[in-house]
Amino acid sequence: QLRSMGDHLKNHIRTAEWISDGKENSWFNSYYDDSGRRVEGVTGEGIRMMLTGQVFTLMSGTADGQQARAIISAAKRYLCDPSRGGYCLNTDFREVKLDMGRMFGFAYGTKENGAVFCHMAVMYAYALYSRGFAKEGWEVLELLFRQCMDFDRSRVLPGIPEYFDDRGQGMYPYLTGSGSWLLLTLQTQVFGVRGENGQLTLDPKLSPCHFDADGIAQIRCRSVGRELLVRYHNPEALDLGQYRVGAVVYGDRSLSLPISASELDEELTLLDVTLVPKE
């Protein structure tokens, strides 16, 4: 019964909340204000688009494949500002819209009103990876990384802040959920090290830039109750989408996926994983 109700909601959102700029761009409406009015779309003040609704429709599977590709195009058109670190939380609504809460009481580019809100940007990257758009997901993370590392613009020490303002300056490096989501995305999506039904699976979505000169990319992390060092070998320099997981070697043993935690030591476990061409 719960699945049936969930499917009903998804189908309703796919049709009733799918909006367009009247040209070539379409996306999902994210909110209604306290006056019961749809927030996003074409208005007298310009295009209104928010990142939040795109993230959660992608992540939940509400957006179908065609809608997912349209969201990527629209978000890049209306929300992406590389000079500020990438994807802004919303376009400029050009009004103090307090019937949407405190966020529109801030100047545009500040906090929840149009800043590059790192938490949501990283969740957008996670959603893209989870839907198979690894290249686009990495572009989101790369923009954030470059902004963080450019001290002259970001004015933050190495790390990821809560948001970048309209000047591209990082704010609140001590108050952020971005860090945990970034680690989650890198581990479970980029490196593909995650638990499924209590077992370990490996599903890497690594790009050529992630491998060193010897064709190795590795991550130390924790999964299925074990400390792991997962080392991917890409001897044929295969690109994203060209490879699959081949041999998984643990000590002197070969393992098959998924891997039960009982097969691994409780101390640091090294897994050597060879990537081979897809058949």
CSV table of N, CA, C and O in Angstrom, one decimal, residues 135-236:
chain,number,residue,atom,x,y,z
A,135,LYS,N,29.8,11.7,-15.3
A,135,LYS,CA,30.6,12.9,-15.8
A,135,LYS,C,30.0,14.2,-15.3
A,135,LYS,O,30.8,15.1,-14.9
A,136,GLU,N,28.7,14.3,-15.4
A,136,GLU,CA,28.1,15.6,-15.0
A,136,GLU,C,28.2,15.7,-13.5
A,136,GLU,O,28.4,16.8,-13.0
A,137,GLY,N,28.2,14.6,-12.7
A,137,GLY,CA,28.3,14.7,-11.3
A,137,GLY,C,29.7,15.1,-10.9
A,137,GLY,O,29.9,16.0,-10.0
A,138,TRP,N,30.7,14.6,-11.6
A,138,TRP,CA,32.1,15.0,-11.3
A,138,TRP,C,32.3,16.5,-11.6
A,138,TRP,O,33.1,17.2,-10.9
A,139,GLU,N,31.7,17.0,-12.6
A,139,GLU,CA,31.8,18.4,-13.0
A,139,GLU,C,31.4,19.3,-11.8
A,139,GLU,O,32.0,20.4,-11.5
A,140,VAL,N,30.3,18.9,-11.1
A,140,VAL,CA,29.8,19.7,-10.0
A,140,VAL,C,30.8,19.7,-8.9
A,140,VAL,O,31.1,20.7,-8.3
A,141,LEU,N,31.4,18.5,-8.5
A,141,LEU,CA,32.4,18.4,-7.5
A,141,LEU,C,33.6,19.2,-7.8
A,141,LEU,O,34.2,19.8,-7.0
A,142,GLU,N,34.0,19.1,-9.1
A,142,GLU,CA,35.3,19.8,-9.5
A,142,GLU,C,35.1,21.3,-9.4
A,142,GLU,O,36.1,21.9,-9.0
A,143,LEU,N,34.0,21.8,-9.7
A,143,LEU,CA,33.8,23.3,-9.6
A,143,LEU,C,33.9,23.7,-8.1
A,143,LEU,O,34.5,24.7,-7.8
A,144,LEU,N,33.3,22.9,-7.2
A,144,LEU,CA,33.4,23.2,-5.8
A,144,LEU,C,34.9,23.1,-5.3
A,144,LEU,O,35.3,24.0,-4.6
A,145,PHE,N,35.6,22.1,-5.8
A,145,PHE,CA,36.9,21.9,-5.3
A,145,PHE,C,37.8,23.0,-5.8
A,145,PHE,O,38.6,23.6,-5.0
A,146,ARG,N,37.7,23.4,-7.0
A,146,ARG,CA,38.5,24.5,-7.5
A,146,ARG,C,38.2,25.8,-6.8
A,146,ARG,O,39.2,26.6,-6.5
A,147,GLN,N,37.0,26.1,-6.4
A,147,GLN,CA,36.7,27.3,-5.7
A,147,GLN,C,37.3,27.2,-4.3
A,147,GLN,O,37.8,28.2,-3.8
A,148,CYS,N,37.2,26.1,-3.6
A,148,CYS,CA,37.7,25.9,-2.3
A,148,CYS,C,39.2,26.1,-2.3
A,148,CYS,O,39.8,26.7,-1.4
A,149,MET,N,39.9,25.6,-3.3
A,149,MET,CA,41.4,25.7,-3.4
A,149,MET,C,41.9,27.0,-3.8
A,149,MET,O,43.1,27.3,-3.7
A,150,ASP,N,41.1,27.9,-4.4
A,150,ASP,CA,41.5,29.2,-4.9
A,150,ASP,C,41.4,30.2,-3.7
A,150,ASP,O,40.3,30.8,-3.6
A,151,PHE,N,42.4,30.3,-2.9
A,151,PHE,CA,42.3,31.1,-1.7
A,151,PHE,C,42.1,32.6,-2.0
A,151,PHE,O,41.4,33.3,-1.2
A,152,ASP,N,42.6,33.1,-3.1
A,152,ASP,CA,42.4,34.5,-3.4
A,152,ASP,C,40.9,34.8,-3.6
A,152,ASP,O,40.5,36.0,-3.4
A,153,ARG,N,40.1,33.9,-4.1
A,153,ARG,CA,38.7,34.1,-4.2
A,153,ARG,C,37.9,33.6,-3.0
A,153,ARG,O,37.0,34.3,-2.5
A,154,SER,N,38.2,32.4,-2.6
A,154,SER,CA,37.3,31.7,-1.6
A,154,SER,C,37.6,32.2,-0.2
A,154,SER,O,36.7,32.3,0.7
A,155,ARG,N,38.9,32.6,0.1
A,155,ARG,CA,39.3,33.1,1.4
A,155,ARG,C,39.1,32.1,2.5
A,155,ARG,O,38.8,32.5,3.7
A,156,VAL,N,39.1,30.8,2.2
A,156,VAL,CA,39.0,29.8,3.2
A,156,VAL,C,40.2,28.9,3.1
A,156,VAL,O,40.8,28.6,2.1
A,157,LEU,N,40.5,28.3,4.3
A,157,LEU,CA,41.6,27.3,4.3
A,157,LEU,C,41.0,26.0,3.7
A,157,LEU,O,39.8,25.8,3.6
A,158,PRO,N,41.9,25.1,3.4
A,158,PRO,CA,41.4,23.8,2.7
A,158,PRO,C,40.3,23.2,3.5
A,158,PRO,O,40.3,22.9,4.7
A,159,GLY,N,39.2,22.9,2.8
A,159,GLY,CA,38.0,22.4,3.4
A,159,GLY,C,36.8,22.8,2.6
A,159,GLY,O,37.0,23.4,1.5
A,160,ILE,N,35.6,22.5,3.0
A,160,ILE,CA,34.4,22.9,2.3
A,160,ILE,C,33.5,23.7,3.2
A,160,ILE,O,33.1,23.2,4.2
A,161,PRO,N,33.1,24.9,2.8
A,161,PRO,CA,32.3,25.7,3.7
A,161,PRO,C,30.8,25.4,3.5
A,161,PRO,O,30.4,24.6,2.7
A,162,GLU,N,30.0,26.1,4.3
A,162,GLU,CA,28.5,26.0,4.1
A,162,GLU,C,28.1,26.5,2.7
A,162,GLU,O,27.3,25.9,2.0
A,163,TYR,N,28.6,27.7,2.4
A,163,TYR,CA,28.2,28.3,1.1
A,163,TYR,C,29.3,29.2,0.6
A,163,TYR,O,30.1,29.7,1.3
A,164,PHE,N,29.2,29.5,-0.7
A,164,PHE,CA,30.0,30.6,-1.3
A,164,PHE,C,29.0,31.8,-1.7
A,164,PHE,O,28.0,31.5,-2.3
A,165,ASP,N,29.4,33.0,-1.3
A,165,ASP,CA,28.4,34.1,-1.5
A,165,ASP,C,28.6,34.7,-2.9
A,165,ASP,O,29.2,34.1,-3.8
A,166,ASP,N,28.0,35.8,-3.1
A,166,ASP,CA,27.9,36.4,-4.5
A,166,ASP,C,29.3,36.8,-4.9
A,166,ASP,O,29.5,37.1,-6.1
A,167,ARG,N,30.3,36.9,-4.0
A,167,ARG,CA,31.7,37.3,-4.4
A,167,ARG,C,32.5,36.0,-4.6
A,167,ARG,O,33.7,36.1,-4.9
A,168,GLY,N,31.9,34.9,-4.3
A,168,GLY,CA,32.7,33.6,-4.4
A,168,GLY,C,33.5,33.3,-3.1
A,168,GLY,O,34.3,32.4,-3.1
A,169,GLN,N,33.2,34.1,-2.1
A,169,GLN,CA,33.9,33.9,-0.8
A,169,GLN,C,33.2,32.8,0.0
A,169,GLN,O,32.0,32.8,0.2
A,170,GLY,N,34.0,31.9,0.6
A,170,GLY,CA,33.4,30.8,1.4
A,170,GLY,C,33.0,31.3,2.8
A,170,GLY,O,33.7,32.0,3.4
A,171,MET,N,31.8,30.9,3.3
A,171,MET,CA,31.3,31.3,4.5
A,171,MET,C,30.9,30.1,5.4
A,171,MET,O,30.5,29.1,4.9
A,172,TYR,N,31.1,30.3,6.7
A,172,TYR,CA,30.8,29.2,7.7
A,172,TYR,C,31.5,27.9,7.4
A,172,TYR,O,30.8,26.9,7.2
A,173,PRO,N,32.8,27.9,7.4
A,173,PRO,CA,33.5,26.6,7.2
A,173,PRO,C,33.3,25.6,8.4
A,173,PRO,O,33.6,24.4,8.2
A,174,TYR,N,32.8,26.1,9.5
A,174,TYR,CA,32.6,25.3,10.7
A,174,TYR,C,31.2,24.8,10.8
A,174,TYR,O,30.8,24.1,11.7
A,175,LEU,N,30.3,25.3,9.9
A,175,LEU,CA,28.9,24.9,10.0
A,175,LEU,C,28.4,24.4,8.7
A,175,LEU,O,28.0,25.1,7.8
A,176,THR,N,28.6,23.1,8.5
A,176,THR,CA,28.3,22.6,7.2
A,176,THR,C,28.0,21.1,7.2
A,176,THR,O,28.6,20.3,7.9
A,177,GLY,N,26.9,20.7,6.5
A,177,GLY,CA,26.7,19.3,6.2
A,177,GLY,C,27.3,18.8,4.9
A,177,GLY,O,27.2,17.7,4.5
A,178,SER,N,28.0,19.8,4.3
A,178,SER,CA,28.6,19.5,3.0
A,178,SER,C,29.7,18.4,3.1
A,178,SER,O,29.9,17.6,2.2
A,179,GLY,N,30.5,18.5,4.2
A,179,GLY,CA,31.6,17.6,4.3
A,179,GLY,C,31.2,16.1,4.3
A,179,GLY,O,31.8,15.3,3.7
A,180,SER,N,30.2,15.8,5.1
A,180,SER,CA,29.7,14.4,5.2
A,180,SER,C,29.2,13.9,3.9
A,180,SER,O,29.4,12.8,3.5
A,181,TRP,N,28.4,14.8,3.2
A,181,TRP,CA,27.9,14.4,1.9
A,181,TRP,C,28.9,14.2,0.9
A,181,TRP,O,28.8,13.4,0.0
A,182,LEU,N,30.0,15.1,1.0
A,182,LEU,CA,31.1,14.9,0.0
A,182,LEU,C,31.8,13.6,0.2
A,182,LEU,O,32.1,12.9,-0.8
A,183,LEU,N,32.1,13.2,1.5
A,183,LEU,CA,32.7,11.9,1.7
A,183,LEU,C,31.8,10.8,1.3
A,183,LEU,O,32.3,9.8,0.7
A,184,LEU,N,30.5,10.9,1.6
A,184,LEU,CA,29.6,9.9,1.2
A,184,LEU,C,29.6,9.7,-0.3
A,184,LEU,O,29.6,8.6,-0.9
A,185,THR,N,29.6,10.8,-1.1
A,185,THR,CA,29.5,10.8,-2.5
A,185,THR,C,30.8,10.2,-3.1
A,185,THR,O,30.8,9.3,-4.0
A,186,LEU,N,32.0,10.6,-2.6
A,186,LEU,CA,33.2,10.1,-3.1
A,186,LEU,C,33.3,8.6,-2.8
A,186,LEU,O,33.8,7.8,-3.7
A,187,GLN,N,33.0,8.1,-1.6
A,187,GLN,CA,33.1,6.7,-1.2
A,187,GLN,C,32.1,5.8,-2.0
A,187,GLN,O,32.5,4.9,-2.6
A,188,THR,N,30.8,6.2,-1.9
A,188,THR,CA,29.8,5.3,-2.3
A,188,THR,C,29.5,5.4,-3.8
A,188,THR,O,29.0,4.5,-4.4
A,189,GLN,N,29.8,6.6,-4.4
A,189,GLN,CA,29.4,6.8,-5.8
A,189,GLN,C,30.7,6.9,-6.7
A,189,GLN,O,30.8,6.1,-7.7
A,190,VAL,N,31.6,7.7,-6.4
A,190,VAL,CA,32.8,7.9,-7.3
A,190,VAL,C,33.6,6.6,-7.2
A,190,VAL,O,34.0,6.0,-8.2
A,191,PHE,N,34.0,6.2,-6.0
A,191,PHE,CA,34.8,4.9,-5.8
A,191,PHE,C,33.9,3.7,-5.7
A,191,PHE,O,34.3,2.6,-5.9
A,192,GLY,N,32.6,3.9,-5.5
A,192,GLY,CA,31.6,2.8,-5.6
A,192,GLY,C,31.8,1.8,-4.5
A,192,GLY,O,31.4,0.6,-4.6
A,193,VAL,N,32.3,2.2,-3.3
A,193,VAL,CA,32.5,1.3,-2.2
A,193,VAL,C,31.3,1.5,-1.2
A,193,VAL,O,31.2,2.5,-0.5
A,194,ARG,N,30.4,0.5,-1.2
A,194,ARG,CA,29.2,0.7,-0.4
A,194,ARG,C,28.6,-0.7,0.0
A,194,ARG,O,28.9,-1.7,-0.6
A,195,GLY,N,27.8,-0.6,1.1
A,195,GLY,CA,27.1,-1.8,1.5
A,195,GLY,C,25.8,-1.9,0.9
A,195,GLY,O,25.1,-0.9,0.7
A,196,GLU,N,25.4,-3.2,0.5
A,196,GLU,CA,24.0,-3.4,0.0
A,196,GLU,C,23.5,-4.7,0.7
A,196,GLU,O,24.1,-5.8,0.5
A,197,ASN,N,22.4,-4.6,1.4
A,197,ASN,CA,21.9,-5.7,2.1
A,197,ASN,C,22.9,-6.4,3.0
A,197,ASN,O,22.9,-7.6,3.1
A,198,GLY,N,23.7,-5.6,3.7
A,198,GLY,CA,24.7,-6.1,4.6
A,198,GLY,C,25.9,-6.7,4.0
A,198,GLY,O,26.8,-7.2,4.7
A,199,GLN,N,26.1,-6.6,2.7
A,199,GLN,CA,27.3,-7.1,2.0
A,199,GLN,C,28.0,-5.9,1.3
A,199,GLN,O,27.4,-4.9,1.0
A,200,LEU,N,29.3,-6.1,1.0
A,200,LEU,CA,30.1,-5.1,0.4
A,200,LEU,C,30.0,-5.3,-1.2
A,200,LEU,O,30.2,-6.4,-1.7
A,201,THR,N,29.7,-4.2,-1.9
A,201,THR,CA,29.8,-4.3,-3.3
A,201,THR,C,30.7,-3.2,-3.8
A,201,THR,O,30.9,-2.2,-3.1
A,202,LEU,N,31.3,-3.3,-5.0
A,202,LEU,CA,32.2,-2.4,-5.6
A,202,LEU,C,31.7,-2.0,-6.9
A,202,LEU,O,31.6,-2.8,-7.8
A,203,ASP,N,31.3,-0.7,-7.1
A,203,ASP,CA,30.8,-0.2,-8.4
A,203,ASP,C,31.4,1.1,-8.7
A,203,ASP,O,30.7,2.2,-8.6
A,204,PRO,N,32.6,1.2,-9.1
A,204,PRO,CA,33.3,2.4,-9.3
A,204,PRO,C,32.8,3.2,-10.5
A,204,PRO,O,32.4,2.6,-11.5
A,205,LYS,N,32.8,4.5,-10.4
A,205,LYS,CA,32.5,5.4,-11.5
A,205,LYS,C,33.7,6.4,-11.6
A,205,LYS,O,33.4,7.6,-11.6
A,206,LEU,N,34.8,5.9,-11.7
A,206,LEU,CA,36.1,6.7,-11.8
A,206,LEU,C,36.4,7.2,-13.2
A,206,LEU,O,36.2,6.4,-14.1
A,207,SER,N,36.8,8.4,-13.3
A,207,SER,CA,37.2,9.0,-14.6
A,207,SER,C,38.7,8.9,-14.7
A,207,SER,O,39.4,8.7,-13.7
A,208,PRO,N,39.2,9.1,-15.9
A,208,PRO,CA,40.7,9.0,-16.1
A,208,PRO,C,41.5,9.9,-15.2
A,208,PRO,O,42.6,9.5,-14.8
A,209,CYS,N,40.9,11.1,-14.8
A,209,CYS,CA,41.7,12.0,-13.9
A,209,CYS,C,41.9,11.5,-12.5
A,209,CYS,O,42.7,12.0,-11.8
A,210,HIS,N,41.2,10.4,-12.2
A,210,HIS,CA,41.3,9.9,-10.8
A,210,HIS,C,42.4,8.9,-10.6
A,210,HIS,O,42.8,8.5,-9.5
A,211,PHE,N,43.0,8.4,-11.7
A,211,PHE,CA,44.0,7.4,-11.7
A,211,PHE,C,45.4,8.1,-11.8
A,211,PHE,O,45.6,9.1,-12.5
A,212,ASP,N,46.4,7.6,-11.1
A,212,ASP,CA,47.7,8.1,-11.1
A,212,ASP,C,48.5,7.6,-12.4
A,212,ASP,O,47.9,6.9,-13.2
A,213,ALA,N,49.8,7.9,-12.5
A,213,ALA,CA,50.5,7.6,-13.6
A,213,ALA,C,50.7,6.0,-13.8
A,213,ALA,O,50.9,5.5,-14.9
A,214,ASP,N,50.5,5.3,-12.7
A,214,ASP,CA,50.5,3.9,-12.8
A,214,ASP,C,49.2,3.2,-13.0
A,214,ASP,O,49.0,2.0,-12.9
A,215,GLY,N,48.2,4.1,-13.2
A,215,GLY,CA,46.8,3.5,-13.4
A,215,GLY,C,46.1,3.0,-12.1
A,215,GLY,O,45.3,2.1,-12.2
A,216,ILE,N,46.5,3.7,-11.0
A,216,ILE,CA,45.9,3.3,-9.7
A,216,ILE,C,45.1,4.4,-9.1
A,216,ILE,O,45.5,5.6,-9.1
A,217,ALA,N,44.0,4.0,-8.5
A,217,ALA,CA,43.2,5.0,-7.7
A,217,ALA,C,42.7,4.2,-6.5
A,217,ALA,O,42.3,3.1,-6.6
A,218,GLN,N,42.9,4.8,-5.3
A,218,GLN,CA,42.6,4.1,-4.1
A,218,GLN,C,41.9,4.9,-3.1
A,218,GLN,O,42.1,6.2,-3.1
A,219,ILE,N,41.2,4.3,-2.2
A,219,ILE,CA,40.5,5.0,-1.1
A,219,ILE,C,40.5,4.2,0.2
A,219,ILE,O,40.4,2.9,0.1
A,220,ARG,N,40.7,4.9,1.3
A,220,ARG,CA,40.7,4.2,2.6
A,220,ARG,C,39.4,4.7,3.3
A,220,ARG,O,39.2,5.9,3.4
A,221,CYS,N,38.6,3.7,3.7
A,221,CYS,CA,37.3,4.1,4.2
A,221,CYS,C,36.8,3.0,5.1
A,221,CYS,O,37.4,2.0,5.3
A,222,ARG,N,35.5,3.1,5.6
A,222,ARG,CA,34.9,2.1,6.4
A,222,ARG,C,33.6,1.7,5.8
A,222,ARG,O,32.8,2.6,5.4
A,223,SER,N,33.3,0.4,5.6
A,223,SER,CA,32.1,-0.1,5.1
A,223,SER,C,31.9,-1.5,5.6
A,223,SER,O,32.8,-2.2,6.0
A,224,VAL,N,30.6,-1.9,5.8
A,224,VAL,CA,30.2,-3.2,6.3
A,224,VAL,C,30.9,-3.5,7.6
A,224,VAL,O,31.3,-4.7,7.8
A,225,GLY,N,31.2,-2.5,8.4
A,225,GLY,CA,31.9,-2.7,9.7
A,225,GLY,C,33.3,-3.0,9.6
A,225,GLY,O,33.9,-3.5,10.6
A,226,ARG,N,34.0,-2.7,8.5
A,226,ARG,CA,35.4,-3.0,8.3
A,226,ARG,C,36.1,-1.8,7.8
A,226,ARG,O,35.6,-1.0,7.1
A,227,GLU,N,37.4,-1.7,8.2
A,227,GLU,CA,38.3,-0.7,7.7
A,227,GLU,C,38.9,-1.2,6.4
A,227,GLU,O,39.5,-2.3,6.4
A,228,LEU,N,38.7,-0.5,5.3
A,228,LEU,CA,39.1,-1.0,4.0
A,228,LEU,C,40.1,0.0,3.3
A,228,LEU,O,40.0,1.2,3.5
A,229,LEU,N,41.0,-0.6,2.6
A,229,LEU,CA,41.8,0.1,1.6
A,229,LEU,C,41.5,-0.6,0.3
A,229,LEU,O,42.0,-1.7,0.0
A,230,VAL,N,40.7,0.1,-0.6
A,230,VAL,CA,40.4,-0.4,-1.9
A,230,VAL,C,41.2,0.2,-2.9
A,230,VAL,O,41.2,1.4,-3.1
A,231,ARG,N,42.0,-0.6,-3.6
A,231,ARG,CA,42.9,-0.1,-4.7
A,231,ARG,C,42.5,-0.6,-6.0
A,231,ARG,O,42.5,-1.8,-6.3
A,232,TYR,N,42.1,0.3,-6.9
A,232,TYR,CA,41.6,0.0,-8.2
A,232,TYR,C,42.8,0.1,-9.2
A,232,TYR,O,43.6,1.0,-9.2
A,233,HIS,N,43.0,-1.0,-10.0
A,233,HIS,CA,44.0,-1.0,-11.0
A,233,HIS,C,43.3,-0.9,-12.4
A,233,HIS,O,42.4,-1.6,-12.7
A,234,ASN,N,43.8,0.1,-13.2
A,234,ASN,CA,43.3,0.3,-14.5
A,234,ASN,C,44.4,0.2,-15.5
A,234,ASN,O,44.8,1.2,-16.1
A,235,PRO,N,44.9,-1.0,-15.7
A,235,PRO,CA,46.1,-1.2,-16.6
A,235,PRO,C,46.0,-0.8,-18.0
A,235,PRO,O,46.9,-0.4,-18.7
A,236,GLU,N,44.7,-0.8,-18.5
A,236,GLU,CA,44.5,-0.5,-19.9
A,236,GLU,C,44.0,1.0,-20.1
A,236,GLU,O,43.6,1.3,-21.2
